[in-house]
Tab-separated table of C-alpha atoms in Angstrom:
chain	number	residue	atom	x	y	z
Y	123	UNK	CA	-14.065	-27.165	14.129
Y	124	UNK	CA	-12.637	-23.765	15.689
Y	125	UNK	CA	-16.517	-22.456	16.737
Y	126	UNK	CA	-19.866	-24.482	17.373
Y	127	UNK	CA	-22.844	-22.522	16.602
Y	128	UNK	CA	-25.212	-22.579	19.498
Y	129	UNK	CA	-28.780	-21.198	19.085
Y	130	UNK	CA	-30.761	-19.691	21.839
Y	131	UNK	CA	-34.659	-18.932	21.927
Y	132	UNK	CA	-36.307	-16.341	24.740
Y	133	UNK	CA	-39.328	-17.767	24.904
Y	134	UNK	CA	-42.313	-15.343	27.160
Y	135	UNK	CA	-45.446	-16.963	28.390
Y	136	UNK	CA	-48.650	-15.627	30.159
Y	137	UNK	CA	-49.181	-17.396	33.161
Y	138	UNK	CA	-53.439	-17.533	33.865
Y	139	UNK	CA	-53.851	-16.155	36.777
Y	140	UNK	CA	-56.738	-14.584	38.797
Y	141	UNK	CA	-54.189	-11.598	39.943
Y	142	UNK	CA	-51.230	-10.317	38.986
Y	143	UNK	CA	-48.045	-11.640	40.160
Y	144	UNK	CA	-47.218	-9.087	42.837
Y	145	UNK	CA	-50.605	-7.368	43.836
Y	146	UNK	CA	-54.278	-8.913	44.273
Y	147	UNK	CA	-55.362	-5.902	41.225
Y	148	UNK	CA	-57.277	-8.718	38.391
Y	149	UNK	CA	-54.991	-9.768	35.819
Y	150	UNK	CA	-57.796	-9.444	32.976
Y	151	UNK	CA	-56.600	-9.291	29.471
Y	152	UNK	CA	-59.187	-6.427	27.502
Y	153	UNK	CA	-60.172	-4.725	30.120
Y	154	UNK	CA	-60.557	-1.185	29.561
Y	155	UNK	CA	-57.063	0.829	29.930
Y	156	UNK	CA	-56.114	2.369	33.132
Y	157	UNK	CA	-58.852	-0.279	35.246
Y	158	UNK	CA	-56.613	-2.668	36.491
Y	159	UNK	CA	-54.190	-0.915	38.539
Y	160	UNK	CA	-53.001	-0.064	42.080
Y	161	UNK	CA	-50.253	1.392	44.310
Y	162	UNK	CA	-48.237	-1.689	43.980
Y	163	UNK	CA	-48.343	-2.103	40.917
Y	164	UNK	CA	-48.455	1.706	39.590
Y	165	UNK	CA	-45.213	1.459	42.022
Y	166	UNK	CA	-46.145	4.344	44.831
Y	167	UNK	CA	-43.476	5.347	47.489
Y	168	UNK	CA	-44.109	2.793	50.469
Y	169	UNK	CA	-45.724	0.111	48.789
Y	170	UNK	CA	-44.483	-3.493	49.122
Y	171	UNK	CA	-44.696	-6.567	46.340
Y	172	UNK	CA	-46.060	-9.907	47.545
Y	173	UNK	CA	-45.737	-12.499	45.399
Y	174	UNK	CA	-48.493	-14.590	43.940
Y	175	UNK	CA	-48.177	-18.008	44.943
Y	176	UNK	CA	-49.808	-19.641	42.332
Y	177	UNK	CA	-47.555	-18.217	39.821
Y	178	UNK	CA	-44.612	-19.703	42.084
Y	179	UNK	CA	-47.056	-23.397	42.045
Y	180	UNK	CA	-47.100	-22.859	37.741
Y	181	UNK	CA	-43.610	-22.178	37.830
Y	182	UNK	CA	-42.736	-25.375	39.959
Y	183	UNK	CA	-45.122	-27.336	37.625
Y	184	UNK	CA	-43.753	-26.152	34.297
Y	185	UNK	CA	-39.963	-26.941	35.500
Y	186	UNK	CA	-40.996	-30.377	36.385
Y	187	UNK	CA	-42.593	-30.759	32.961
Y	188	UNK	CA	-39.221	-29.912	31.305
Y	189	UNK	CA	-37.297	-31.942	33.656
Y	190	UNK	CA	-35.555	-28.620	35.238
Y	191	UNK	CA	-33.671	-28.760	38.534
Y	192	UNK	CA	-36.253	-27.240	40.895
Y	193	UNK	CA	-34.517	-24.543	43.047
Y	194	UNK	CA	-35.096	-24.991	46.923
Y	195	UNK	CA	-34.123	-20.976	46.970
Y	196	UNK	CA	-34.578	-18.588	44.400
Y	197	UNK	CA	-35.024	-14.730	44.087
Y	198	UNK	CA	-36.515	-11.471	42.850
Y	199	UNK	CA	-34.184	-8.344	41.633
Y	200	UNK	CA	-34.979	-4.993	40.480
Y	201	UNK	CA	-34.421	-4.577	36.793
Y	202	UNK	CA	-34.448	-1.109	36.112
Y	203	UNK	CA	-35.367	0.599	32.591
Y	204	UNK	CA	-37.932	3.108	31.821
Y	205	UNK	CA	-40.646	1.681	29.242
Y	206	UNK	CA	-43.795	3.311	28.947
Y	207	UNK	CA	-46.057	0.584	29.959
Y	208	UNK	CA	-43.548	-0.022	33.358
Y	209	UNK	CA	-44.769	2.651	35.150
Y	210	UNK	CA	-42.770	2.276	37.982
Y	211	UNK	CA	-39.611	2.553	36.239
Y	212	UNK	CA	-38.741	-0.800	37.100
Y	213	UNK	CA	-39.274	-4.843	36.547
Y	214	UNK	CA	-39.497	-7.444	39.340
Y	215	UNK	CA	-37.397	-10.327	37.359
Y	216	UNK	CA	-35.138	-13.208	38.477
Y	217	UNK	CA	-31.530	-13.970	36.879
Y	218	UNK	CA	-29.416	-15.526	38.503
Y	219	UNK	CA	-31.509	-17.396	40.862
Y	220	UNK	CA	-34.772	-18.783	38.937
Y	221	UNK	CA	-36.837	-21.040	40.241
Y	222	UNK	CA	-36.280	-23.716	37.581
Y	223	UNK	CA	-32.674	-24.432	36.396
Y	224	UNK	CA	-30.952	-27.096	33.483
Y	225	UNK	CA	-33.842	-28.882	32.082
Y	226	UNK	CA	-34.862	-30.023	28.239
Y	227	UNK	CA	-37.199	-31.379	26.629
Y	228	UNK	CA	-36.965	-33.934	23.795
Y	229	UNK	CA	-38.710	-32.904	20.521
Y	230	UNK	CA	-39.874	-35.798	18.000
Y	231	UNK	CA	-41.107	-34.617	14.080
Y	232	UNK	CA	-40.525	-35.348	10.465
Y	233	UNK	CA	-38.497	-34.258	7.665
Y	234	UNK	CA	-39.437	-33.279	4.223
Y	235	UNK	CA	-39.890	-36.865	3.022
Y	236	UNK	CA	-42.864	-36.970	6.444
Y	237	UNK	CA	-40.388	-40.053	7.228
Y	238	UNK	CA	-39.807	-39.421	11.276
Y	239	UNK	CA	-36.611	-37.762	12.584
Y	240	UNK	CA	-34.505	-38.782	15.729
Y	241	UNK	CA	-35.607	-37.449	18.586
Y	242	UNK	CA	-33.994	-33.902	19.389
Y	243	UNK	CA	-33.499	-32.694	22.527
Y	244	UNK	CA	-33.167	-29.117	23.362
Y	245	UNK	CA	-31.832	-28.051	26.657
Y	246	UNK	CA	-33.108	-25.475	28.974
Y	247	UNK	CA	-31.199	-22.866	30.516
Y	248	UNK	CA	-33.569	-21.527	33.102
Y	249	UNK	CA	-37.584	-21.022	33.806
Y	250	UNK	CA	-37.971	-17.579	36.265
Y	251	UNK	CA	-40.611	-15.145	36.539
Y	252	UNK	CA	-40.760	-11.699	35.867
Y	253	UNK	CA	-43.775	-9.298	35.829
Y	254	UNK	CA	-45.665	-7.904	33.020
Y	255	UNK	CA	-48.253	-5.104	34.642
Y	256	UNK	CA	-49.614	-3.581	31.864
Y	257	UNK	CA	-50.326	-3.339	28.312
Y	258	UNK	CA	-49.861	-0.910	25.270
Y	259	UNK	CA	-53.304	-0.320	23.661
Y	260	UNK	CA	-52.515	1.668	20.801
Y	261	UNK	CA	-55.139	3.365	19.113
Y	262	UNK	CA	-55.515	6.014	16.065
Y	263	UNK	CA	-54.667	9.170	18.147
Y	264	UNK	CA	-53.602	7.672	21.252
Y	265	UNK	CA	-52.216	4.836	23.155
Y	266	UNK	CA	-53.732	3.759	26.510
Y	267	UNK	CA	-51.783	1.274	29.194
C-alpha cells in the first residue's frame, strides 16, 4: 500500500482539583461568573504561575495507568492566542516536553454478532497539562466568563 491511514483523537479531561492549576483561586465548576478569579490567573503584570502539584501527582498517575514513559523532566510554554475566556492572552501548555510520553492502552469489545473482538491496542502519543481558567456562560443577552 502507498499510504496507511492513521487516526488520531485529542482527547481533554478535567482534572478534580481543589484549585486551579497555577493559582490557589477554587476551581468550582457553577459558580457564579467573574467569582473565581485572581491576578494570576486574570494574568496581571508581575504575577508569577505556581503549579499545582496535585495536578502534576494526577498526571503521574494517569500515565502510569496507560503504561506511558513517565518523564523525569518536563515543561511549561506560553501558547499565545487571544480567546475570550483566556484573559490573559495566553495558555500555560506543554508540547514538546509532557510529563507522560509513548503509552497505550489495550481496548477489548464486541462486534455486531456480540461475539468478542481481539484485543486492540491504541497507542498514546503524549499526556501534558495545560490550563483551562475560565468558562463561557452564555446567556440570552450576554455571555459571562
Amino acid at each position: 500500500m502507498k499510504y496507511k491511514m492513521v487516526i488520531g483523537i485529542e482527547i481533554h479531561v478535567q482534572v478534580k482539583t481543589k484549585s486551579k492549576m497555577f493559582c490557589a483561586c477554587p476551581n468550582e465548576f457553577g459558580a457564579d461568573p467573574n467569582t473565581n478569579i485572581c491576578p494570576v490567573c486574570m494574568g496581571y503584570p508581575g504575577v508569577l504561575p505556581v503549579v499545582n502539584a496535585n495536578v502534576i501527582e494526577k498526571a503521574v498517575v494517569a500515565g502510569m495507568m496507560c503504561n506511558c514513559s513517565i518523564q523525569k523532566f518536563n515543561k511549561f510554554d506560553r501558547k499565545n492566542y487571544f480567546y475570550p475566556d483566556q484573559t490573559k492572552n495566553y495558555q500555560i501548555s506543554q508540547f514538546d516536553l509532557p510529563i507522560c510520553l509513548g503509552g497505550y492502552l489495550d481496548v477489548e469489545g464486541t462486534g455486531f454478532s456480540g461475539n468478542p473482538l481481539p484485543p486492540k491496542r491504541i497507542g498514546i502519543t503524549r499526556i501534558h497539562m495545560e490550563e483551562d481558567p475560565a468558562k463561557l456562560t452564555h446567556f440570552n443577552d450576554s455571555t459571562g466568563v
